[in-house]
PDB file of C-alpha atoms in Angstrom:
ATOM      1  CA  MET A 154      83.650 196.633 168.922  1.00 45.00           C
ATOM      2  CA  ASN A 155      83.607 198.191 165.329  1.00 48.00           C
ATOM      3  CA  LEU A 156      80.562 200.000 164.022  1.00 46.00           C
ATOM      4  CA  VAL A 157      79.091 197.096 161.635  1.00 45.00           C
ATOM      5  CA  LEU A 158      79.268 194.736 164.388  1.00 45.00           C
ATOM      6  CA  ARG A 159      78.093 197.806 166.515  1.00 50.00           C
ATOM      7  CA  VAL A 160      74.532 198.364 164.473  1.00 48.00           C
ATOM      8  CA  ALA A 161      74.659 194.588 162.947  1.00 45.00           C
ATOM      9  CA  LEU A 162      74.325 193.955 167.243  1.00 47.00           C
ATOM     10  CA  PHE A 163      71.586 196.049 167.458  1.00 49.00           C
ATOM     11  CA  LEU A 164      69.776 195.403 164.922  1.00 50.00           C
ATOM     12  CA  LEU A 165      69.512 191.281 166.545  1.00 46.00           C
ATOM     13  CA  ALA A 166      68.688 192.961 169.331  1.00 46.00           C
ATOM     14  CA  LEU A 167      64.903 194.702 167.812  1.00 44.00           C
ATOM     15  CA  LEU A 168      64.258 190.908 166.718  1.00 44.00           C
ATOM     16  CA  PRO A 169      62.599 187.154 167.822  1.00 39.00           C
ATOM     17  CA  GLY A 170      63.941 184.976 168.565  1.00 37.00           C
ATOM     18  CA  LEU A 171      67.365 185.476 170.377  1.00 38.00           C
ATOM     19  CA  GLN A 172      67.273 184.055 173.289  1.00 35.00           C
ATOM     20  CA  ALA A 173      68.888 187.415 175.461  1.00 38.00           C
ATOM     21  CA  PHE A 174      65.567 189.683 173.710  1.00 41.00           C
ATOM     22  CA  ALA A 175      62.697 188.824 174.907  1.00 42.00           C
ATOM     23  CA  GLN A 176      59.917 191.311 174.179  1.00 46.00           C
ATOM     24  CA  THR A 177      58.362 192.587 177.935  1.00 51.00           C
ATOM     25  CA  ALA A 178      55.634 195.208 178.883  1.00 56.00           C
ATOM     26  CA  VAL A 179      56.398 198.229 179.332  1.00 60.00           C
ATOM     27  CA  ASP A 180      57.772 199.918 181.990  1.00 62.00           C
ATOM     28  CA  PRO A 181      55.190 201.951 183.788  1.00 64.00           C
ATOM     29  CA  ALA A 182      57.812 204.317 183.901  1.00 61.00           C
ATOM     30  CA  TYR A 183      58.153 204.882 180.368  1.00 77.00           C
ATOM     31  CA  GLN A 184      54.653 205.485 179.147  1.00 82.00           C
ATOM     32  CA  GLU A 185      55.131 208.076 177.748  1.00 86.00           C
ATOM     33  CA  GLU A 186      57.959 207.588 174.984  1.00 87.00           C
ATOM     34  CA  ALA A 187      56.609 204.114 174.217  1.00 89.00           C
ATOM     35  CA  GLY A 188      54.242 206.022 173.063  1.00 93.00           C
ATOM     36  CA  ARG A 189      55.750 208.347 170.952  1.00 94.00           C
ATOM     37  CA  ALA A 190      58.102 205.617 169.122  1.00 94.00           C
ATOM     38  CA  ARG A 191      54.517 203.504 168.659  1.00 95.00           C
ATOM     39  CA  ALA A 192      53.140 207.054 167.627  1.00 96.00           C
ATOM     40  CA  LEU A 193      56.409 207.464 164.418  1.00 97.00           C
ATOM     41  CA  LEU A 194      56.689 203.938 163.987  1.00 97.00           C
ATOM     42  CA  GLN A 195      52.917 203.917 162.887  1.00 97.00           C
ATOM     43  CA  LYS A 196      53.743 207.593 161.154  1.00 97.00           C
ATOM     44  CA  ALA A 197      56.485 205.941 159.471  1.00 97.00           C
ATOM     45  CA  ILE A 198      54.109 202.714 158.695  1.00 97.00           C
ATOM     46  CA  ASP A 199      51.673 204.703 156.971  1.00 97.00           C
ATOM     47  CA  PHE A 200      54.188 207.489 154.875  1.00 98.00           C
ATOM     48  CA  TYR A 201      55.566 204.140 153.693  1.00 97.00           C
ATOM     49  CA  LYS A 202      52.645 202.209 152.597  1.00 97.00           C
ATOM     50  CA  GLU A 203      52.177 204.971 149.571  1.00 97.00           C
ATOM     51  CA  GLN A 204      55.246 205.834 149.071  1.00 97.00           C
ATOM     52  CA  GLY A 205      57.025 203.102 148.217  1.00 97.00           C
ATOM     53  CA  ASP A 206      61.394 202.832 148.986  1.00 96.00           C
ATOM     54  CA  SER A 207      61.194 206.875 148.141  1.00 96.00           C
ATOM     55  CA  ALA A 208      60.338 206.870 151.666  1.00 97.00           C
ATOM     56  CA  PHE A 209      63.384 206.525 152.671  1.00 96.00           C
ATOM     57  CA  PRO A 210      65.657 209.146 152.149  1.00 95.00           C
ATOM     58  CA  VAL A 211      63.411 211.518 153.868  1.00 96.00           C
ATOM     59  CA  PHE A 212      63.545 208.637 156.568  1.00 96.00           C
ATOM     60  CA  SER A 213      67.141 209.252 157.231  1.00 92.00           C
ATOM     61  CA  ARG A 214      66.645 213.135 157.412  1.00 87.00           C
ATOM     62  CA  GLN A 215      65.217 215.606 159.871  1.00 78.00           C
ATOM     63  CA  GLY A 216      62.475 216.217 160.037  1.00 83.00           C
ATOM     64  CA  GLY A 217      59.646 214.732 160.358  1.00 88.00           C
ATOM     65  CA  PHE A 218      60.222 211.138 161.584  1.00 95.00           C
ATOM     66  CA  ILE A 219      63.219 212.822 163.701  1.00 92.00           C
ATOM     67  CA  ASP A 220      61.015 212.544 167.822  1.00 90.00           C
ATOM     68  CA  GLU A 221      63.149 214.465 170.195  1.00 84.00           C
ATOM     69  CA  GLN A 222      65.685 211.609 170.634  1.00 84.00           C
ATOM     70  CA  LEU A 223      63.362 208.782 168.265  1.00 92.00           C
ATOM     71  CA  TYR A 224      63.920 208.541 164.954  1.00 93.00           C
ATOM     72  CA  VAL A 225      63.603 204.764 162.233  1.00 95.00           C
ATOM     73  CA  TYR A 226      65.567 203.136 161.130  1.00 90.00           C
ATOM     74  CA  VAL A 227      64.742 199.668 157.867  1.00 92.00           C
ATOM     75  CA  VAL A 228      66.941 196.995 156.470  1.00 87.00           C
ATOM     76  CA  ASP A 229      65.075 195.149 154.505  1.00 88.00           C
ATOM     77  CA  THR A 230      64.408 190.744 155.283  1.00 82.00           C
ATOM     78  CA  ARG A 231      68.506 190.400 153.342  1.00 81.00           C
ATOM     79  CA  GLY A 232      70.026 192.234 156.429  1.00 81.00           C
ATOM     80  CA  VAL A 233      70.680 195.491 154.844  1.00 88.00           C
ATOM     81  CA  MET A 234      70.067 198.391 156.378  1.00 88.00           C
ATOM     82  CA  LEU A 235      67.850 200.895 153.475  1.00 95.00           C
ATOM     83  CA  ALA A 236      67.353 204.447 155.381  1.00 94.00           C
ATOM     84  CA  SER A 237      68.203 205.609 158.952  1.00 90.00           C
ATOM     85  CA  GLY A 238      67.171 208.765 160.926  1.00 91.00           C
ATOM     86  CA  GLY A 239      70.307 207.990 163.901  1.00 84.00           C
ATOM     87  CA  PRO A 240      73.545 206.991 164.058  1.00 78.00           C
ATOM     88  CA  SER A 241      73.348 204.268 162.233  1.00 74.00           C
ATOM     89  CA  VAL A 242      72.981 206.869 158.419  1.00 81.00           C
ATOM     90  CA  MET A 243      76.829 206.119 157.141  1.00 77.00           C
ATOM     91  CA  LEU A 244      75.924 201.955 157.044  1.00 78.00           C
ATOM     92  CA  ILE A 245      73.195 202.798 155.147  1.00 89.00           C
ATOM     93  CA  GLY A 246      74.160 200.108 152.168  1.00 91.00           C
ATOM     94  CA  ARG A 247      75.171 197.043 153.664  1.00 87.00           C
ATOM     95  CA  ASP A 248      74.880 193.640 154.284  1.00 82.00           C
ATOM     96  CA  VAL A 249      75.044 193.799 158.032  1.00 69.00           C
ATOM     97  CA  THR A 250      74.522 190.289 158.650  1.00 68.00           C
ATOM     98  CA  SER A 251      78.346 189.799 156.699  1.00 69.00           C
ATOM     99  CA  VAL A 252      79.708 190.487 160.017  1.00 56.00           C
ATOM    100  CA  LEU A 253      77.716 187.967 161.573  1.00 54.00           C
ATOM    101  CA  ASP A 254      79.194 184.645 163.116  1.00 52.00           C
ATOM    102  CA  PRO A 255      77.655 181.283 160.645  1.00 62.00           C
ATOM    103  CA  GLU A 256      75.756 181.054 164.687  1.00 49.00           C
ATOM    104  CA  LEU A 257      74.480 185.046 164.853  1.00 45.00           C
ATOM    105  CA  LYS A 258      73.847 184.742 160.757  1.00 60.00           C
ATOM    106  CA  THR A 259      71.244 181.602 160.882  1.00 61.00           C
ATOM    107  CA  VAL A 260      69.642 183.442 163.642  1.00 49.00           C
ATOM    108  CA  PHE A 261      69.431 187.145 162.160  1.00 56.00           C
ATOM    109  CA  LEU A 262      68.020 185.564 159.082  1.00 64.00           C
ATOM    110  CA  LYS A 263      65.187 183.554 160.703  1.00 59.00           C
ATOM    111  CA  ALA A 264      64.634 186.546 162.258  1.00 57.00           C
ATOM    112  CA  LEU A 265      63.970 188.835 159.178  1.00 66.00           C
ATOM    113  CA  ASN A 266      61.638 185.754 157.448  1.00 69.00           C
ATOM    114  CA  GLU A 267      58.754 186.893 160.496  1.00 71.00           C
ATOM    115  CA  PRO A 268      55.246 187.628 158.825  1.00 79.00           C
ATOM    116  CA  GLU A 269      54.236 190.530 158.075  1.00 82.00           C
ATOM    117  CA  GLY A 270      51.877 192.855 159.191  1.00 82.00           C
ATOM    118  CA  GLN A 271      52.177 192.706 163.617  1.00 87.00           C
ATOM    119  CA  MET A 272      53.482 195.126 165.406  1.00 90.00           C
ATOM    120  CA  ARG A 273      56.234 193.554 167.625  1.00 84.00           C
ATOM    121  CA  ASP A 274      58.625 195.297 170.379  1.00 82.00           C
ATOM    122  CA  ALA A 275      61.558 193.711 172.879  1.00 73.00           C
ATOM    123  CA  GLU A 276      64.061 194.760 175.198  1.00 71.00           C
ATOM    124  CA  TYR A 277      67.271 194.450 175.673  1.00 65.00           C
ATOM    125  CA  ARG A 278      70.856 196.832 176.812  1.00 62.00           C
ATOM    126  CA  TRP A 279      72.519 198.763 173.952  1.00 62.00           C
ATOM    127  CA  MET A 280      74.778 201.575 174.124  1.00 63.00           C
ATOM    128  CA  ASN A 281      73.264 204.542 173.733  1.00 70.00           C
ATOM    129  CA  TRP A 282      75.184 206.481 171.290  1.00 69.00           C
ATOM    130  CA  ASN A 283      75.086 210.293 172.397  1.00 67.00           C
ATOM    131  CA  ASP A 284      76.266 209.124 176.014  1.00 62.00           C
ATOM    132  CA  GLY A 285      79.004 205.806 175.370  1.00 64.00           C
ATOM    133  CA  LYS A 286      77.005 203.537 177.915  1.00 62.00           C
ATOM    134  CA  VAL A 287      75.425 200.856 177.771  1.00 63.00           C
ATOM    135  CA  GLU A 288      71.438 201.014 178.697  1.00 70.00           C
ATOM    136  CA  ARG A 289      68.085 199.605 178.176  1.00 73.00           C
ATOM    137  CA  LYS A 290      66.591 199.674 175.597  1.00 76.00           C
ATOM    138  CA  HIS A 291      63.209 199.322 174.171  1.00 82.00           C
ATOM    139  CA  ALA A 292      61.777 198.742 170.566  1.00 83.00           C
ATOM    140  CA  TYR A 293      58.625 198.373 168.430  1.00 89.00           C
ATOM    141  CA  TYR A 294      59.739 196.876 165.156  1.00 87.00           C
ATOM    142  CA  GLN A 295      56.968 195.754 162.049  1.00 90.00           C
ATOM    143  CA  ARG A 296      57.866 193.896 158.946  1.00 90.00           C
ATOM    144  CA  VAL A 297      56.101 195.323 155.676  1.00 93.00           C
ATOM    145  CA  GLY A 298      56.946 193.999 152.597  1.00 91.00           C
ATOM    146  CA  ASP A 299      60.294 192.760 152.793  1.00 89.00           C
ATOM    147  CA  ARG A 300      61.114 195.234 154.256  1.00 92.00           C
ATOM    148  CA  ILE A 301      61.594 195.462 158.602  1.00 87.00           C
ATOM    149  CA  LEU A 302      60.793 199.694 160.415  1.00 92.00           C
ATOM    150  CA  ALA A 303      61.649 200.212 163.373  1.00 89.00           C
ATOM    151  CA  VAL A 304      62.094 202.555 166.080  1.00 92.00           C
ATOM    152  CA  GLY A 305      63.755 202.870 170.271  1.00 86.00           C
ATOM    153  CA  TYR A 306      64.104 204.242 173.432  1.00 86.00           C
ATOM    154  CA  TYR A 307      66.599 204.429 175.540  1.00 80.00           C
ATOM    155  CA  LEU A 308      65.662 204.111 179.367  1.00 75.00           C
ATOM    156  CA  PRO A 309      68.117 204.929 181.737  1.00 67.00           C
ATOM    157  CA  ARG A 310      65.802 204.019 185.108  1.00 73.00           C
ATOM    158  CA  ALA A 311      65.275 201.406 186.589  1.00 79.00           C
ATOM    159  CA  ASN A 312      62.356 200.625 188.148  1.00 85.00           C
ATOM    160  CA  PRO A 313      61.501 198.925 191.831  1.00 92.00           C
ATOM    161  CA  ALA A 314      61.347 195.208 191.133  1.00 91.00           C
ATOM    162  CA  GLN A 315      64.640 195.613 189.173  1.00 90.00           C
ATOM    163  CA  ALA A 316      66.011 197.092 192.282  1.00 94.00           C
ATOM    164  CA  ARG A 317      64.741 194.467 194.623  1.00 96.00           C
ATOM    165  CA  ALA A 318      66.642 191.969 192.410  1.00 96.00           C
ATOM    166  CA  LEU A 319      70.013 193.483 192.628  1.00 97.00           C
ATOM    167  CA  LEU A 320      69.380 193.855 196.490  1.00 98.00           C
ATOM    168  CA  ASP A 321      69.124 190.457 196.890  1.00 98.00           C
ATOM    169  CA  GLN A 322      71.679 189.565 194.815  1.00 97.00           C
ATOM    170  CA  ALA A 323      73.851 191.674 196.294  1.00 98.00           C
ATOM    171  CA  SER A 324      72.793 190.398 199.530  1.00 98.00           C
ATOM    172  CA  ASP A 325      73.885 186.886 198.470  1.00 98.00           C
ATOM    173  CA  ALA A 326      76.660 187.414 197.406  1.00 98.00           C
ATOM    174  CA  ILE A 327      78.226 188.978 200.912  1.00 98.00           C
ATOM    175  CA  ARG A 328      76.925 186.838 202.845  1.00 98.00           C
ATOM    176  CA  GLU A 329      79.229 183.877 200.678  1.00 97.00           C
ATOM    177  CA  ASN A 330      82.372 186.012 200.350  1.00 98.00           C
ATOM    178  CA  PRO A 331      82.089 190.028 201.539  1.00 98.00           C
ATOM    179  CA  GLU A 332      85.825 190.490 200.861  1.00 97.00           C
ATOM    180  CA  ALA A 333      85.118 189.763 197.212  1.00 98.00           C
ATOM    181  CA  THR A 334      81.870 191.027 196.748  1.00 98.00           C
ATOM    182  CA  PHE A 335      82.627 194.281 198.098  1.00 98.00           C
ATOM    183  CA  LYS A 336      86.027 194.651 195.376  1.00 97.00           C
ATOM    184  CA  ALA A 337      83.644 193.692 192.452  1.00 96.00           C
ATOM    185  CA  ILE A 338      81.515 196.789 193.661  1.00 97.00           C
ATOM    186  CA  ASN A 339      83.744 199.155 194.227  1.00 95.00           C
ATOM    187  CA  ASP A 340      85.434 197.433 190.467  1.00 92.00           C
ATOM    188  CA  LEU A 341      81.988 199.088 189.126  1.00 89.00           C
ATOM    189  CA  ASP A 342      82.098 194.821 188.152  1.00 91.00           C
ATOM    190  CA  ARG A 343      78.813 194.599 185.630  1.00 85.00           C
ATOM    191  CA  ARG A 344      76.805 192.550 187.871  1.00 91.00           C
ATOM    192  CA  PHE A 345      76.498 194.878 190.948  1.00 94.00           C
ATOM    193  CA  TYR A 346      76.380 198.406 188.418  1.00 86.00           C
ATOM    194  CA  GLN A 347      73.471 198.275 185.882  1.00 80.00           C
ATOM    195  CA  ASP A 348      72.448 201.149 184.334  1.00 75.00           C
ATOM    196  CA  ASP A 349      71.605 203.631 187.659  1.00 84.00           C
ATOM    197  CA  LEU A 350      71.458 200.810 190.571  1.00 91.00           C
ATOM    198  CA  TYR A 351      74.014 200.023 192.050  1.00 94.00           C
ATOM    199  CA  VAL A 352      74.975 198.475 195.222  1.00 97.00           C
ATOM    200  CA  PHE A 353      76.018 200.813 198.618  1.00 98.00           C
ATOM    201  CA  ALA A 354      78.110 198.821 201.988  1.00 98.00           C
ATOM    202  CA  VAL A 355      78.459 199.989 204.961  1.00 98.00           C
ATOM    203  CA  ALA A 356      79.675 198.131 208.231  1.00 98.00           C
ATOM    204  CA  LEU A 357      77.853 199.235 211.264  1.00 97.00           C
ATOM    205  CA  ASP A 358      80.363 198.530 213.745  1.00 97.00           C
ATOM    206  CA  THR A 359      82.686 201.013 212.061  1.00 97.00           C
ATOM    207  CA  ARG A 360      79.796 203.112 210.070  1.00 98.00           C
ATOM    208  CA  ARG A 361      82.037 203.282 206.887  1.00 98.00           C
ATOM    209  CA  PHE A 362      81.921 202.789 203.425  1.00 98.00           C
ATOM    210  CA  VAL A 363      83.511 199.562 202.465  1.00 98.00           C
ATOM    211  CA  ALA A 364      81.484 199.382 199.167  1.00 98.00           C
ATOM    212  CA  HIS A 365      80.276 202.262 196.920  1.00 97.00           C
ATOM    213  CA  GLY A 366      79.199 201.565 193.388  1.00 93.00           C
ATOM    214  CA  TYR A 367      78.952 204.869 191.599  1.00 88.00           C
ATOM    215  CA  ASN A 368      81.337 207.467 194.251  1.00 90.00           C
ATOM    216  CA  GLN A 369      84.273 205.523 195.151  1.00 89.00           C
ATOM    217  CA  ARG A 370      85.580 208.234 196.767  1.00 92.00           C
ATOM    218  CA  LEU A 371      83.366 207.421 199.274  1.00 96.00           C
ATOM    219  CA  VAL A 372      84.772 204.744 200.674  1.00 97.00           C
ATOM    220  CA  GLY A 373      85.840 204.501 203.731  1.00 97.00           C
ATOM    221  CA  THR A 374      83.975 208.166 204.533  1.00 97.00           C
ATOM    222  CA  ASP A 375      81.987 208.728 207.662  1.00 98.00           C
ATOM    223  CA  PHE A 376      78.356 207.057 206.599  1.00 98.00           C
ATOM    224  CA  GLN A 377      76.111 209.367 210.039  1.00 96.00           C
ATOM    225  CA  SER A 378      77.041 211.820 208.356  1.00 96.00           C
ATOM    226  CA  LEU A 379      76.031 211.830 204.415  1.00 96.00           C
ATOM    227  CA  LYS A 380      73.680 213.665 203.026  1.00 96.00           C
ATOM    228  CA  SER A 381      71.867 214.083 200.540  1.00 95.00           C
ATOM    229  CA  ALA A 382      71.488 216.932 197.037  1.00 93.00           C
ATOM    230  CA  ASP A 383      68.628 219.473 198.835  1.00 94.00           C
ATOM    231  CA  GLY A 384      71.023 219.184 203.317  1.00 95.00           C
ATOM    232  CA  GLN A 385      69.354 216.567 204.514  1.00 96.00           C
ATOM    233  CA  ALA A 386      71.325 213.730 206.831  1.00 97.00           C
ATOM    234  CA  ILE A 387      69.894 210.368 204.937  1.00 97.00           C
ATOM    235  CA  GLY A 388      73.463 208.463 206.117  1.00 97.00           C
ATOM    236  CA  GLN A 389      71.568 208.642 209.947  1.00 97.00           C
ATOM    237  CA  SER A 390      68.169 208.636 208.248  1.00 97.00           C
ATOM    238  CA  MET A 391      69.508 204.471 206.425  1.00 98.00           C
ATOM    239  CA  LEU A 392      71.347 204.043 209.389  1.00 97.00           C
ATOM    240  CA  ASP A 393      67.030 205.027 212.712  1.00 96.00           C
ATOM    241  CA  ALA A 394      65.108 202.849 209.527  1.00 96.00           C
ATOM    242  CA  ILE A 395      67.190 199.273 209.890  1.00 96.00           C
ATOM    243  CA  LYS A 396      67.018 199.986 213.864  1.00 93.00           C
ATOM    244  CA  GLY A 397      65.066 197.141 215.460  1.00 90.00           C
ATOM    245  CA  SER A 398      64.706 195.700 211.665  1.00 94.00           C
ATOM    246  CA  SER A 399      66.237 193.223 209.604  1.00 95.00           C
ATOM    247  CA  GLU A 400      65.371 195.692 206.117  1.00 97.00           C
ATOM    248  CA  GLY A 401      64.214 199.186 205.563  1.00 97.00           C
ATOM    249  CA  GLU A 402      63.463 202.282 203.301  1.00 97.00           C
ATOM    250  CA  LEU A 403      64.175 205.527 202.554  1.00 97.00           C
ATOM    251  CA  ALA A 404      63.266 208.069 199.830  1.00 96.00           C
ATOM    252  CA  TYR A 405      66.076 210.622 199.265  1.00 96.00           C
ATOM    253  CA  LEU A 406      67.189 213.289 196.953  1.00 95.00           C
ATOM    254  CA  TRP A 407      70.067 212.649 195.007  1.00 93.00           C
ATOM    255  CA  ARG A 408      71.995 212.335 191.852  1.00 87.00           C
ATOM    256  CA  ASN A 409      71.799 210.108 189.271  1.00 82.00           C
ATOM    257  CA  PRO A 410      74.240 209.321 187.237  1.00 78.00           C
ATOM    258  CA  VAL A 411      72.981 207.713 184.408  1.00 70.00           C
ATOM    259  CA  THR A 412      71.097 211.108 183.704  1.00 71.00           C
ATOM    260  CA  ASN A 413      73.675 213.695 185.632  1.00 74.00           C
ATOM    261  CA  ARG A 414      70.979 215.632 187.693  1.00 80.00           C
ATOM    262  CA  SER A 415      69.201 215.686 191.352  1.00 89.00           C
ATOM    263  CA  GLU A 416      66.847 213.217 191.155  1.00 89.00           C
ATOM    264  CA  HIS A 417      64.449 211.338 193.471  1.00 93.00           C
ATOM    265  CA  LYS A 418      65.629 208.350 194.740  1.00 94.00           C
ATOM    266  CA  HIS A 419      63.870 205.132 197.116  1.00 96.00           C
ATOM    267  CA  ALA A 420      66.280 202.988 198.561  1.00 97.00           C
ATOM    268  CA  TYR A 421      65.809 199.680 200.100  1.00 98.00           C
ATOM    269  CA  LEU A 422      67.747 198.397 203.133  1.00 98.00           C
ATOM    270  CA  ARG A 423      68.894 195.267 204.315  1.00 98.00           C
ATOM    271  CA  LYS A 424      71.102 194.454 207.439  1.00 98.00           C
ATOM    272  CA  VAL A 425      73.519 190.832 205.920  1.00 98.00           C
ATOM    273  CA  ASN A 426      76.227 189.837 208.400  1.00 96.00           C
ATOM    274  CA  GLY A 427      76.969 193.256 210.088  1.00 96.00           C
ATOM    275  CA  TYR A 428      76.708 195.295 207.378  1.00 98.00           C
ATOM    276  CA  LEU A 429      74.333 197.633 205.837  1.00 98.00           C
ATOM    277  CA  VAL A 430      72.770 196.822 202.593  1.00 98.00           C
ATOM    278  CA  ALA A 431      71.334 199.263 200.098  1.00 98.00           C
ATOM    279  CA  VAL A 432      70.246 199.875 196.300  1.00 98.00           C
ATOM    280  CA  GLY A 433      67.698 202.301 194.608  1.00 95.00           C
ATOM    281  CA  TYR A 434      65.796 203.605 191.754  1.00 93.00           C
ATOM    282  CA  TYR A 435      65.181 206.776 190.634  1.00 89.00           C
ATOM    283  CA  SER A 436      62.013 208.525 189.846  1.00 80.00           C
ATOM    284  CA  ARG A 437      60.736 211.983 187.874  1.00 63.00           C
TER     285      ARG A 437
END
């Protein structure tokens, strides 16, 4: 996918009207980022109202409108990129709607004509330019005249509800066709691998991994000997957690594949047709 198309789709993601994207409540784990993003956007809006289009060069350079990974970008109601403090700076002056197919272009242009004066937000999935991974992103934007100003932040950590939903999805798939599901998990099928959420499965008769959505080197190894990042025997602890029950939970320290740091993880465990199936979420 060429750069123009990628950024055009990115702009689409920020605007209401596309079925794939929806306004959503702020994830509690990201209250700080959300507050910073709203504050930066409001600062940019106030500055733009004072300076008009002369604010664009200020938005597009390192300085007062860059907050770590947060930056401001602006597109007009014709779909032209006017300013950006991030990687899309190279698209300034381009009509990004020109690369869209007719249907998407119609939706995009409709979205660009939304009323002004209200800060809106949307959540979607997009490639993080810093690590090249597709991650969730939450964005705030507001129309001012015929300009739309926006600021967004990535959400690399999933939440408990998303972990439970993925466990339900994996459990249903394993009940229907375990071998095909294990292959899909090991092949990093996006149905079972989302941001820092992934599925792993263990055969309870052999106590060995049959699938792992992050580290394929674990497949076939002894689950009972699995240890956490701080040396705790978490494999045996997980087996103990589901002894005499169909479900269980365990908290432990494990490496987050998105942040590449050891973080606290909470795993939901379930017995499914002779397998231990698990999905966990990371917390700070």
